[in-house]
XYZ file of C-alpha atoms in Angstrom:
764
model
C 4.577 -39.230 6.167
C 3.480 -35.608 5.997
C 0.022 -36.637 7.215
C 1.677 -38.361 10.176
C 3.334 -35.088 11.176
C 6.790 -35.475 9.626
C 8.169 -31.968 9.059
C 11.104 -32.088 6.595
C 13.429 -29.029 6.586
C 12.243 -27.798 3.183
C 13.456 -24.261 3.928
C 17.135 -25.312 4.255
C 19.744 -25.198 1.514
C 21.077 -28.666 2.306
C 20.468 -31.493 -0.156
C 21.211 -34.109 2.518
C 18.128 -33.156 4.541
C 15.876 -31.217 2.132
C 13.860 -33.672 -0.012
C 12.668 -30.931 -2.368
C 16.185 -30.422 -3.748
C 16.593 -34.087 -4.700
C 13.054 -34.320 -6.072
C 13.703 -31.382 -8.397
C 17.139 -32.690 -9.432
C 15.737 -36.108 -10.375
C 12.453 -34.911 -11.870
C 10.179 -36.647 -9.351
C 7.292 -34.321 -10.114
C 4.676 -36.194 -8.046
C 6.913 -35.793 -4.989
C 7.419 -32.115 -5.826
C 3.661 -31.636 -6.015
C 3.197 -33.079 -2.504
C 5.914 -30.797 -1.093
C 4.797 -27.576 -2.829
C 2.372 -26.333 -0.093
C 5.119 -26.486 2.526
C 7.753 -25.167 0.109
C 5.777 -21.988 -0.517
C 6.022 -21.159 3.199
C 9.802 -20.629 2.968
C 11.803 -18.062 0.996
C 14.548 -20.510 0.001
C 12.268 -23.267 -1.286
C 10.017 -20.759 -3.082
C 13.065 -19.418 -4.926
C 14.114 -23.011 -5.636
C 10.790 -23.672 -7.352
C 11.080 -20.421 -9.282
C 14.582 -21.299 -10.495
C 13.368 -24.719 -11.613
C 10.568 -23.102 -13.611
C 13.126 -20.750 -15.141
C 14.990 -23.787 -16.442
C 11.793 -25.021 -18.095
C 11.230 -21.639 -19.735
C 14.788 -21.486 -21.090
C 14.462 -25.053 -22.390
C 11.032 -24.338 -23.891
C 9.493 -27.166 -21.817
C 5.965 -25.792 -21.833
C 4.281 -29.010 -20.666
C 6.321 -29.338 -17.465
C 5.930 -25.628 -16.758
C 2.166 -25.940 -17.192
C 2.106 -28.872 -14.771
C 4.007 -26.835 -12.180
C 1.741 -23.818 -12.440
C -1.671 -25.392 -13.023
C -1.472 -28.727 -11.190
C 0.794 -27.635 -8.340
C -0.605 -24.075 -8.168
C 2.852 -22.478 -8.038
C 2.444 -18.732 -8.625
C 4.147 -16.921 -11.461
C 6.611 -14.076 -10.934
C 7.982 -11.059 -12.742
C 11.295 -12.835 -13.215
C 9.582 -15.829 -14.806
C 7.597 -13.597 -17.155
C 10.727 -11.663 -18.157
C 12.445 -14.990 -18.907
C 9.524 -16.183 -21.046
C 9.686 -12.948 -23.052
C 13.467 -12.776 -23.453
C 14.960 -16.259 -23.026
C 12.552 -18.815 -24.484
C 13.775 -20.670 -27.625
C 13.164 -19.110 -31.039
C 11.381 -22.156 -32.475
C 8.460 -22.327 -30.030
C 6.041 -20.475 -32.315
C 2.538 -20.068 -30.820
C 3.598 -21.977 -27.694
C 5.686 -18.959 -26.642
C 2.541 -16.811 -26.455
C 0.709 -19.549 -24.548
C 3.576 -19.730 -22.054
C 3.455 -15.955 -21.509
C -0.333 -15.988 -21.090
C -0.193 -18.808 -18.532
C 2.430 -17.018 -16.417
C 0.422 -13.778 -16.518
C -2.681 -15.682 -15.413
C -0.852 -16.910 -12.288
C 0.729 -13.551 -11.346
C -0.304 -10.888 -8.844
C 2.529 -8.320 -8.781
C 3.472 -6.865 -12.167
C 5.747 -4.133 -10.778
C 8.268 -6.161 -8.787
C 11.697 -5.849 -10.463
C 13.977 -8.835 -10.991
C 17.546 -9.541 -12.077
C 19.075 -12.375 -14.072
C 22.808 -12.866 -14.675
C 23.821 -14.336 -18.067
C 26.531 -17.019 -18.162
C 27.581 -17.030 -21.878
C 27.321 -20.834 -22.012
C 23.591 -21.451 -21.849
C 22.027 -17.992 -21.644
C 23.624 -14.903 -23.132
C 20.963 -12.319 -22.239
C 20.440 -10.993 -18.720
C 19.006 -7.987 -16.934
C 18.961 -5.907 -13.758
C 15.906 -4.171 -12.263
C 13.611 -5.375 -15.037
C 9.872 -5.483 -14.408
C 7.617 -7.231 -16.939
C 6.942 -3.977 -18.821
C 10.678 -3.589 -19.568
C 10.874 -7.118 -20.945
C 7.639 -6.781 -22.914
C 8.926 -3.630 -24.633
C 12.361 -5.167 -25.205
C 11.209 -8.582 -26.482
C 11.444 -9.175 -30.217
C 10.925 -12.848 -30.913
C 7.837 -12.972 -28.652
C 6.714 -9.365 -29.027
C 3.255 -9.220 -27.501
C 1.246 -6.059 -28.198
C -1.717 -7.299 -26.184
C 0.510 -7.881 -23.165
C 1.905 -4.344 -23.298
C -1.623 -2.959 -23.621
C -2.711 -5.114 -20.676
C 0.196 -3.954 -18.501
C -0.541 -0.315 -19.294
C -4.197 -0.909 -18.430
C -3.029 -2.323 -15.096
C -1.252 1.038 -14.539
C 2.165 -0.531 -14.074
C 5.009 1.799 -13.138
C 6.662 3.230 -16.259
C 9.158 5.522 -14.532
C 11.579 2.843 -13.303
C 14.875 2.215 -15.098
C 16.019 -1.221 -16.267
C 19.397 -2.472 -17.457
C 20.152 -5.157 -20.021
C 23.232 -7.389 -19.886
C 24.921 -9.583 -22.464
C 27.507 -12.330 -21.986
C 29.706 -13.980 -24.581
C 32.861 -16.076 -24.823
C 35.729 -14.537 -26.817
C 38.278 -16.328 -28.972
C 40.480 -17.007 -25.961
C 37.710 -18.854 -24.161
C 37.192 -16.140 -21.570
C 33.726 -15.074 -20.567
C 32.984 -11.447 -21.102
C 30.021 -9.439 -19.775
C 28.670 -6.187 -21.085
C 26.202 -4.033 -19.195
C 24.201 -1.618 -21.306
C 23.061 1.805 -20.140
C 19.809 1.875 -18.205
C 16.583 2.599 -20.075
C 12.914 3.265 -19.448
C 10.248 1.053 -21.057
C 9.645 3.774 -23.663
C 13.310 3.611 -24.744
C 13.052 -0.148 -25.263
C 9.816 0.163 -27.218
C 11.284 2.929 -29.412
C 14.361 0.804 -30.167
C 12.283 -2.281 -30.916
C 11.617 -2.556 -34.658
C 8.641 -4.823 -33.912
C 6.731 -2.167 -31.975
C 4.139 -0.028 -33.705
C 3.628 3.674 -33.053
C 0.373 2.781 -31.323
C 2.321 1.018 -28.575
C 4.873 3.851 -28.366
C 2.028 6.359 -28.146
C 0.328 4.405 -25.338
C 3.541 4.356 -23.307
C 4.253 8.041 -23.986
C 0.767 9.180 -22.978
C 0.805 7.015 -19.844
C 4.112 8.593 -18.722
C 4.770 11.722 -20.856
C 7.932 12.754 -18.987
C 9.676 9.691 -20.456
C 9.697 11.393 -23.870
C 12.196 13.898 -22.483
C 14.437 11.411 -20.642
C 17.825 10.501 -22.094
C 19.195 6.969 -22.107
C 21.019 6.340 -18.805
C 19.374 9.564 -17.562
C 22.405 11.478 -18.856
C 22.344 14.520 -21.153
C 23.901 13.846 -24.531
C 22.507 10.316 -24.750
C 19.540 9.421 -26.935
C 15.954 10.436 -26.263
C 13.194 7.925 -27.096
C 12.483 9.751 -30.374
C 16.173 9.369 -31.295
C 16.038 5.631 -30.558
C 13.672 5.164 -33.481
C 15.235 4.627 -36.900
C 15.485 7.961 -38.797
C 13.525 6.552 -41.723
C 10.662 5.422 -39.515
C 7.533 7.575 -39.600
C 7.080 6.882 -35.869
C 10.076 9.149 -35.144
C 8.279 12.237 -36.484
C 5.026 11.153 -34.846
C 6.700 10.940 -31.441
C 8.263 14.382 -31.948
C 4.800 15.756 -32.723
C 3.558 14.189 -29.489
C 6.387 15.871 -27.560
C 5.556 19.252 -29.108
C 1.848 18.964 -28.326
C 2.585 17.976 -24.735
C 4.859 20.969 -24.066
C 2.337 23.377 -25.618
C -0.504 21.954 -23.536
C 1.569 22.179 -20.346
C 2.509 25.775 -21.168
C -1.127 26.802 -21.560
C -1.945 25.579 -18.066
C 1.305 26.412 -16.234
C 1.227 28.348 -12.978
C 3.940 30.952 -13.504
C 4.331 31.480 -9.779
C 5.525 27.868 -9.394
C 9.232 28.041 -10.154
C 9.710 24.266 -10.184
C 6.990 23.758 -12.773
C 8.463 26.545 -14.920
C 11.926 24.932 -14.781
C 10.545 21.553 -15.853
C 8.712 23.111 -18.778
C 11.730 25.153 -19.910
C 13.882 22.048 -19.818
C 11.386 20.076 -21.896
C 11.228 22.864 -24.462
C 15.015 23.036 -24.731
C 15.396 19.258 -24.934
C 12.807 19.115 -27.712
C 14.447 21.882 -29.751
C 17.834 20.167 -29.514
C 16.433 16.836 -30.699
C 13.731 17.750 -33.208
C 13.948 16.912 -36.882
C 10.484 18.298 -37.668
C 10.539 21.269 -40.021
C 9.505 24.553 -38.427
C 6.514 24.967 -40.735
C 5.028 21.827 -39.168
C 5.064 23.423 -35.707
C 1.660 25.021 -35.196
C 3.004 27.673 -32.790
C 6.551 27.879 -34.101
C 9.687 27.037 -32.162
C 9.335 26.394 -28.440
C 11.674 29.299 -27.718
C 8.542 31.241 -26.749
C 8.211 28.952 -23.701
C 11.753 29.766 -22.580
C 11.399 33.520 -23.135
C 8.103 33.677 -21.250
C 9.111 31.640 -18.194
C 12.835 32.337 -17.726
C 12.394 35.621 -15.751
C 10.467 33.691 -13.079
C 13.227 31.110 -12.809
C 16.028 33.647 -12.421
C 14.427 35.335 -9.427
C 16.379 34.442 -6.275
C 14.365 32.786 -3.520
C 13.349 35.058 -0.676
C 12.719 32.148 1.693
C 14.451 32.233 5.059
C 12.452 29.384 6.615
C 12.677 25.930 5.084
C 10.570 24.067 7.636
C 8.155 22.784 4.995
C 11.037 21.385 2.944
C 12.489 19.806 6.093
C 9.131 18.210 6.897
C 8.960 16.666 3.427
C 12.465 15.241 3.916
C 11.479 13.693 7.280
C 8.394 12.104 5.723
C 10.463 10.675 2.852
C 13.361 9.496 5.048
C 12.232 8.545 8.574
C 14.872 6.903 10.690
C 14.423 3.133 10.764
C 16.488 0.041 11.421
C 16.803 -1.647 8.018
C 17.807 -4.896 9.695
C 14.325 -5.103 11.201
C 12.188 -3.402 8.557
C 10.835 -5.092 5.468
C 12.309 -4.074 2.130
C 8.848 -3.142 0.881
C 8.468 -0.651 3.705
C 11.770 1.194 3.458
C 13.832 1.031 0.274
C 17.492 1.941 0.028
C 17.284 5.069 -2.085
C 19.783 7.008 -4.128
C 19.607 10.757 -3.572
C 20.305 11.880 -7.139
C 16.651 12.901 -7.401
C 16.768 15.197 -4.392
C 14.226 17.598 -5.852
C 11.640 14.816 -5.955
C 12.136 14.113 -2.251
C 12.042 17.737 -1.097
C 9.429 18.804 -3.674
C 11.743 21.768 -4.215
C 12.655 23.638 -7.372
C 16.155 24.316 -5.998
C 17.779 21.200 -7.437
C 15.962 21.412 -10.736
C 17.990 24.480 -11.661
C 20.837 22.164 -12.660
C 18.686 20.528 -15.311
C 18.728 23.790 -17.262
C 22.508 23.760 -17.392
C 22.347 20.230 -18.790
C 20.480 21.450 -21.848
C 22.232 24.794 -22.258
C 19.207 26.887 -21.382
C 20.690 29.365 -18.916
C 23.753 31.527 -18.536
C 26.294 29.554 -16.461
C 27.448 32.605 -14.495
C 23.865 33.379 -13.481
C 23.279 29.761 -12.522
C 26.390 29.654 -10.322
C 25.228 32.705 -8.418
C 21.693 31.381 -8.074
C 22.654 27.869 -6.905
C 25.189 29.245 -4.423
C 22.534 31.568 -3.020
C 19.944 28.804 -2.668
C 22.350 26.307 -1.127
C 23.872 28.751 1.340
C 20.426 29.927 2.462
C 19.407 26.380 3.367
C 22.625 25.468 5.159
C 22.647 28.688 7.189
C 19.074 27.943 8.226
C 20.137 24.470 9.408
C 23.027 25.969 11.406
C 20.632 28.405 13.049
C 18.387 25.490 14.069
C 21.393 23.665 15.542
C 22.456 26.701 17.550
C 18.951 27.691 18.634
C 17.847 24.295 19.887
C 20.992 23.506 21.848
C 23.647 20.821 21.851
C 22.058 18.371 24.277
C 18.914 17.451 22.414
C 20.596 15.049 19.988
C 21.376 12.416 22.649
C 17.713 11.847 23.324
C 16.994 11.617 19.640
C 19.387 8.745 19.014
C 17.930 6.668 21.802
C 14.922 5.986 19.628
C 16.886 5.006 16.551
C 15.431 1.920 14.964
C 11.848 2.867 15.767
C 9.740 4.096 12.950
C 7.672 7.245 12.880
C 7.992 11.013 12.882
C 6.876 13.788 15.169
C 4.546 16.586 14.142
C 7.372 19.100 14.438
C 10.794 18.249 12.956
C 13.504 18.062 15.621
C 17.044 19.410 15.760
C 18.230 15.947 14.797
C 16.002 16.032 11.713
C 17.413 19.437 10.750
C 20.963 18.080 10.965
C 20.018 15.101 8.764
C 18.349 17.458 6.297
C 21.579 19.466 6.047
C 23.606 16.291 5.493
C 21.072 15.202 2.878
C 21.541 18.416 0.880
C 25.344 18.170 1.113
C 25.182 14.534 0.045
C 22.890 15.381 -2.841
C 25.385 17.945 -4.074
C 28.220 15.395 -3.863
C 26.115 12.808 -5.707
C 25.531 15.312 -8.504
C 29.247 16.179 -8.633
C 30.131 12.493 -8.930
C 27.491 12.002 -11.649
C 28.699 15.046 -13.600
C 32.359 13.965 -13.501
C 32.291 10.176 -14.078
C 35.762 10.070 -15.570
C 37.591 12.053 -12.894
C 40.182 9.949 -11.061
C 40.309 10.642 -7.306
C 43.137 12.939 -6.352
C 46.085 11.231 -4.773
C 49.848 11.525 -4.906
C 50.015 8.758 -7.477
C 47.127 7.908 -9.807
C 48.328 4.303 -9.909
C 46.988 3.976 -6.363
C 43.595 3.612 -8.009
C 44.605 1.359 -10.882
C 42.410 -1.497 -9.650
C 39.136 0.423 -10.074
C 36.875 0.669 -13.081
C 35.691 4.282 -12.947
C 33.861 4.279 -16.258
C 32.250 0.830 -16.066
C 31.592 -1.301 -19.119
C 29.114 1.057 -20.729
C 28.429 2.161 -24.236
C 30.295 5.205 -25.512
C 28.780 8.411 -24.189
C 29.020 12.092 -24.950
C 30.185 13.803 -21.771
C 30.206 17.245 -23.365
C 26.588 17.925 -22.467
C 27.514 17.694 -18.786
C 30.353 20.213 -18.892
C 28.106 23.125 -17.923
C 26.713 21.174 -14.955
C 30.224 20.180 -13.903
C 31.341 23.817 -14.063
C 28.455 24.948 -11.852
C 28.917 22.110 -9.372
C 32.665 22.628 -9.105
C 32.017 26.289 -8.328
C 29.464 25.417 -5.636
C 31.711 22.697 -4.206
C 34.676 25.061 -4.017
C 32.547 27.624 -2.180
C 31.434 25.019 0.355
C 34.997 23.843 0.987
C 35.681 27.048 2.916
C 32.209 27.414 4.405
C 31.840 27.279 8.190
C 28.349 25.817 7.785
C 29.906 22.568 6.524
C 31.997 22.177 9.683
C 29.071 22.909 12.003
C 26.563 20.565 10.344
C 28.983 17.650 9.921
C 30.310 18.145 13.447
C 26.787 17.973 14.902
C 26.012 14.871 12.848
C 29.196 13.053 13.939
C 28.520 13.873 17.589
C 24.920 12.698 17.462
C 25.711 9.392 15.720
C 28.894 8.806 17.771
C 30.892 8.278 14.581
C 34.574 7.293 14.927
C 36.866 10.331 14.862
C 39.324 8.471 12.667
C 36.676 8.193 9.977
C 37.271 11.885 9.353
C 33.801 12.199 7.836
C 34.323 15.901 7.200
C 37.460 15.157 5.175
C 35.691 12.453 3.157
C 32.817 14.826 2.359
C 35.330 17.485 1.279
C 36.915 14.942 -1.069
C 33.459 14.224 -2.443
C 32.844 17.932 -3.057
C 36.052 17.915 -5.073
C 34.777 14.949 -7.108
C 37.347 12.564 -5.626
C 37.605 9.274 -3.720
C 33.868 8.808 -3.031
C 32.359 6.270 -5.416
C 28.877 5.948 -3.952
C 26.636 8.051 -1.736
C 23.112 7.210 -0.533
C 20.528 7.807 2.159
C 19.459 4.567 3.789
C 17.158 4.161 6.772
C 17.206 7.931 7.165
C 20.988 8.339 7.393
C 24.048 8.833 5.210
C 25.892 5.959 3.532
C 29.118 6.516 1.578
C 31.652 4.252 -0.071
C 35.235 5.398 -0.525
C 37.997 3.907 -2.645
C 40.866 2.371 -0.682
C 44.085 3.089 -2.672
C 45.885 -0.007 -3.932
C 49.183 1.066 -2.412
C 47.758 2.111 0.941
C 48.539 0.375 4.230
C 44.885 -0.662 4.564
C 44.820 -2.350 1.137
C 48.052 -4.186 1.978
C 46.596 -5.351 5.290
C 43.538 -6.814 3.529
C 45.699 -8.373 0.823
C 47.761 -10.006 3.568
C 44.615 -11.301 5.289
C 43.445 -12.970 2.078
C 46.826 -14.648 1.681
C 47.217 -15.855 5.260
C 43.660 -16.954 5.995
C 43.229 -18.999 2.798
C 42.984 -22.726 3.593
C 42.802 -25.303 0.797
C 39.923 -27.274 2.305
C 36.834 -28.647 0.597
C 33.351 -28.638 2.162
C 30.027 -29.721 0.708
C 28.977 -26.067 0.432
C 31.127 -25.860 -2.706
C 28.617 -28.230 -4.316
C 31.243 -30.181 -6.239
C 33.197 -27.116 -7.354
C 36.977 -27.009 -7.094
C 38.794 -25.211 -4.312
C 40.796 -22.421 -5.962
C 44.544 -22.139 -5.392
C 44.317 -18.556 -4.138
C 42.193 -15.421 -4.029
C 43.569 -12.103 -5.312
C 42.144 -8.800 -4.080
C 41.359 -6.393 -6.920
C 39.343 -3.595 -5.305
C 38.532 -2.418 -1.775
C 35.962 0.160 -0.698
C 35.568 1.433 2.849
C 31.948 1.708 3.982
C 30.654 4.719 5.922
C 27.143 3.607 6.912
C 26.381 6.180 9.594
C 23.041 4.821 10.806
C 24.332 1.251 10.927
C 27.390 2.398 12.883
C 25.268 4.053 15.568
C 23.227 0.871 15.956
C 26.499 -1.063 16.315
C 27.897 1.440 18.833
C 24.763 1.376 21.014
C 24.720 -2.430 20.942
C 28.374 -2.824 21.872
C 27.837 -0.532 24.880
C 25.222 -2.999 26.108
C 27.531 -5.938 25.392
C 30.226 -4.301 27.541
C 27.747 -3.954 30.435
C 26.786 -7.635 30.137
C 30.445 -8.678 30.104
C 31.034 -6.670 33.262
C 28.097 -8.351 34.975
C 28.605 -11.975 33.832
C 32.259 -12.134 32.853
C 33.674 -13.461 29.563
C 33.018 -16.931 28.156
C 35.260 -18.121 25.305
C 38.182 -15.855 24.567
C 40.711 -16.638 21.929
C 42.236 -15.525 18.667
C 41.080 -15.826 15.089
C 43.253 -16.019 12.015
C 42.061 -12.538 11.019
C 43.602 -11.069 14.202
C 47.110 -11.471 12.784
C 48.454 -8.633 10.638
C 51.310 -9.628 8.307
C 51.195 -6.729 5.842
C 50.299 -3.066 5.890
C 48.472 -1.655 8.880
C 45.426 -3.164 10.575
C 42.375 -0.871 10.722
C 41.948 0.342 14.304
C 39.570 3.296 13.802
C 36.868 1.490 15.806
C 38.894 1.331 19.032
C 37.454 3.200 22.014
C 38.654 3.989 25.525
C 35.123 3.283 26.783
C 35.774 -0.461 26.905
C 38.765 -1.294 29.106
C 39.373 -5.022 28.879
C 37.684 -5.210 25.474
C 34.389 -6.555 24.180
C 35.699 -9.445 22.065
C 35.787 -7.519 18.771
C 37.268 -9.084 15.656
C 37.447 -8.533 11.903
C 35.668 -11.468 10.223
C 34.537 -12.385 6.691
C 31.093 -12.701 5.133
C 30.820 -13.905 1.518
C 27.949 -12.609 -0.560
C 26.619 -11.865 -4.062
C 26.587 -8.572 -5.938
C 23.043 -7.910 -4.729
C 24.063 -8.872 -1.186
C 26.992 -6.463 -1.315
C 24.760 -3.468 -1.931
C 21.925 -4.725 0.262
C 24.127 -5.214 3.335
C 26.439 -2.215 2.991
C 23.719 0.245 1.994
C 21.193 -1.244 4.400
C 22.023 -3.878 6.976
C 22.200 -7.625 7.577
C 18.706 -9.102 7.293
C 18.650 -12.069 9.654
C 15.407 -13.389 8.207
C 17.424 -13.978 5.021
C 20.588 -15.223 6.728
C 21.442 -18.849 6.097
C 19.664 -18.841 2.740
C 23.012 -19.736 1.148
C 24.740 -21.587 3.910
C 22.065 -23.688 5.586
C 21.298 -23.230 9.263
C 23.417 -25.758 11.132
C 23.761 -23.405 14.108
C 20.442 -21.595 13.790
C 19.108 -18.818 11.604
C 21.763 -16.151 12.186
C 24.425 -14.267 10.290
C 27.360 -16.582 9.505
C 30.932 -15.249 9.619
C 34.307 -16.878 9.040
C 37.939 -16.440 10.057
C 39.137 -18.147 6.851
C 38.620 -16.279 3.597
C 38.344 -19.601 1.723
C 35.245 -20.479 3.779
C 33.442 -17.232 2.882
C 34.479 -17.695 -0.757
C 32.143 -20.711 -0.921
C 29.089 -18.441 -0.827
C 30.111 -15.842 -3.417
C 29.110 -15.465 -7.052
C 30.875 -13.455 -9.781
C 29.125 -10.233 -10.730
C 29.571 -7.043 -12.723
C 31.503 -6.353 -15.901
C 34.756 -7.615 -14.365
C 33.271 -10.857 -13.002
C 34.596 -10.085 -9.525
C 33.348 -11.716 -6.332
C 32.613 -9.984 -3.026
C 33.609 -10.743 0.542
C 32.723 -8.225 3.234
C 35.263 -7.646 5.994
C 33.055 -7.079 9.008
C 33.790 -5.639 12.425
C 32.102 -8.115 14.768
C 31.318 -7.641 18.444
C 31.109 -11.232 19.731
C 30.792 -10.523 23.483
C 30.155 -13.745 25.384
C 30.809 -16.594 22.928
C 29.042 -19.949 23.246
C 31.697 -22.435 22.086
C 30.361 -25.617 20.461
C 32.242 -28.687 19.199
C 29.335 -31.109 18.871
C 29.049 -33.221 15.716
C 25.292 -32.669 15.494
C 24.515 -29.419 17.302
C 20.996 -28.410 18.286
C 20.523 -25.238 16.227
C 17.429 -24.081 18.106
C 19.084 -24.520 21.492
C 22.191 -22.643 20.395
C 20.161 -19.830 18.843
C 18.138 -19.465 22.047
C 21.360 -19.164 24.052
C 21.990 -15.929 22.143
C 18.414 -14.696 22.393
C 18.206 -13.974 26.098
C 20.331 -16.915 27.204
C 23.393 -14.939 28.269
C 25.485 -15.241 25.083
C 25.914 -12.920 22.093
C 27.471 -15.321 19.570
C 28.312 -18.935 18.757
C 31.640 -20.423 17.710
C 31.032 -23.685 15.872
C 34.350 -25.547 15.764
C 33.962 -27.716 12.645
C 37.738 -27.532 12.248
C 38.130 -29.666 15.368
C 35.295 -32.059 14.456
C 35.551 -32.380 10.676
C 38.872 -30.793 9.814
C 37.135 -27.989 7.881
C 36.529 -24.520 9.365
C 35.469 -22.636 12.455
C 32.283 -20.634 11.927
C 30.998 -17.685 13.933
C 27.275 -16.959 14.158
C 25.489 -13.926 15.605
C 21.739 -13.376 15.931
C 21.627 -9.593 16.204
C 22.397 -7.589 13.046
C 23.603 -4.711 15.220
C 26.562 -6.806 16.401
C 28.089 -6.668 12.905
C 29.349 -3.639 10.983
C 30.432 -4.215 7.344
C 33.557 -2.071 7.262
C 35.119 -2.986 3.909
C 33.947 -4.330 0.566
C 36.630 -6.633 -0.858
C 36.232 -7.547 -4.522
C 38.488 -10.320 -5.752
C 39.157 -13.074 -8.264
C 39.755 -16.769 -7.808
C 43.098 -18.121 -9.034
C 43.286 -21.695 -10.265
C 46.591 -23.268 -11.308
C 48.230 -19.893 -11.840
C 45.420 -18.859 -14.206
C 43.049 -16.170 -13.025
C 39.311 -16.743 -13.138
C 38.057 -15.081 -16.330
């Protein structure tokens, strides 16, 4: 049939039309083999094959796995290799090594991270952001020294952090997840009793800085040398390696490079705090000589008044792009905790000395304030010098990649916001247990501020917190903050009712903000919505009133819950995504004026029964409206961060839901419909539905039993419509679905985390 030109929809997640799904379910391996070449052309079917191979690994079915990989030529993956190292049965013996070797033989990318969620029933061990080197260092039952050596020889990345998870069922029958603190490969190898010092030494020499990194990248946690059992000779050997490295770096240090001096001082202080080696074994004595020699250079205040070079490095690291149209490999959503690495500046590294008690706090406060104020005043001078009108032209090119030879006024404003955001990120990191200020702390009772982490010693961060609080308090009254934020809000046309300046001030005080990033070249923040606020009540009311007890095949045999209870809500401030939305809705308004409306009607989400409906998006620019509505989009934990910190990726849309109406972003007016596509995640096992502001414009209404997805999609791609309303409620008695084909027509305004309720018993 394939030879005759039959083209089955192998890329669709629909078992009624996709033969690959049934073939895998029933074990028709000859059929699978015929379909593999086509399956590898689609993301969904490729992942389907990978998941099937994962099942074989967990079951220890080496023969079937070998048939898949060798006969069908299905490539291996980092996730599959991690599973073979961590999840294969204990009784496989030599077969376990053969399985690992076969997967390695069929792999190309050994750096791509993967995640796997444990379920406590079948598989108790899971991970986040693990690459094969993490799993190889962590594995015990299949510890493979040759594999680790091979990965190091391949120059795999050793500086990325990985997180291990564990799931179990307690005596009450409830599933319970624990997420351990993140670690580098060297931490895992040091903790692994099966690893020899030779392996630890190889890892340490390949990435020496890891020897001075604490677990979870937090002062007070264990260093790799402290992860080794005290009685183990390898502990002293690793300390000797640390000592030799610092001495060698000191002999070649350029004392005029303040950043290099700070790094070396920090390493010396970290070593002295952790060492168990006797002083007589130190060939040059204590490393205090490093601190005494280099500290005067560090304490000299910067004389720079021009930070153009630093600005240029920021622009190169964070060009403005549209994440909805740019591949993930090209532009990653980055955290800005490591601001010094982006700017190649020693300014931010000063705080690392406070972490290890190597500098007088009063001196550090003065120095950090001086450095920060110098940069922000320089940004303000650029804003004033280059005029107010230039920013409008800058935003017109948003979504196109590339930088100019000379950084613009717009770039200077972003650079200022980046520094402010970096400071807030550090304040949040230094004060993880501080509850956001509010009239009543119970407003925040639904949030897990500390996470489900191992016990940690926060005392080592007190000096950093003291410095940051001082700097934050100084900025609160600084005019530079008002000028820079004001210019940024004007350029990106941000809603006034966002009160971005107020949110940033709360962040400087260590309150309310629970996440801050730079994505696609612009600021992204997440802010707690208080449980007792009018906004939280509005969302709670929406969940109650838009829940319909209706079953569809997308539940895959699962029960329809009795209700959904909202536990946490975060408001999303994705500044770059908002500008894209604002520019697009201006064009939609023009098209509505020219062609007139199509379908106009109400959705269930338009009705407010509790609290106060969010109206911060309203604008006087659109008399008569542009058909805007709040609608739902159900997603996973990874989807939550990917969409809110980046954007909707329409090349991935439909991977959960099928593509009945074309390959677009699917939205719903009924919360129970979006619930079908969610998965529990995190320590609390919560699910995520995004409440999205959606500009639907001219809606193409469809009530056909078998719609033509391509024809409908084309109607929204130059055919005069902006969205589709598929009325399956009228046809099948299920739900109405809304589909858009432009990611800039959707803005994810709120993250709603919730639990399913079944027969008055909450989902555990």
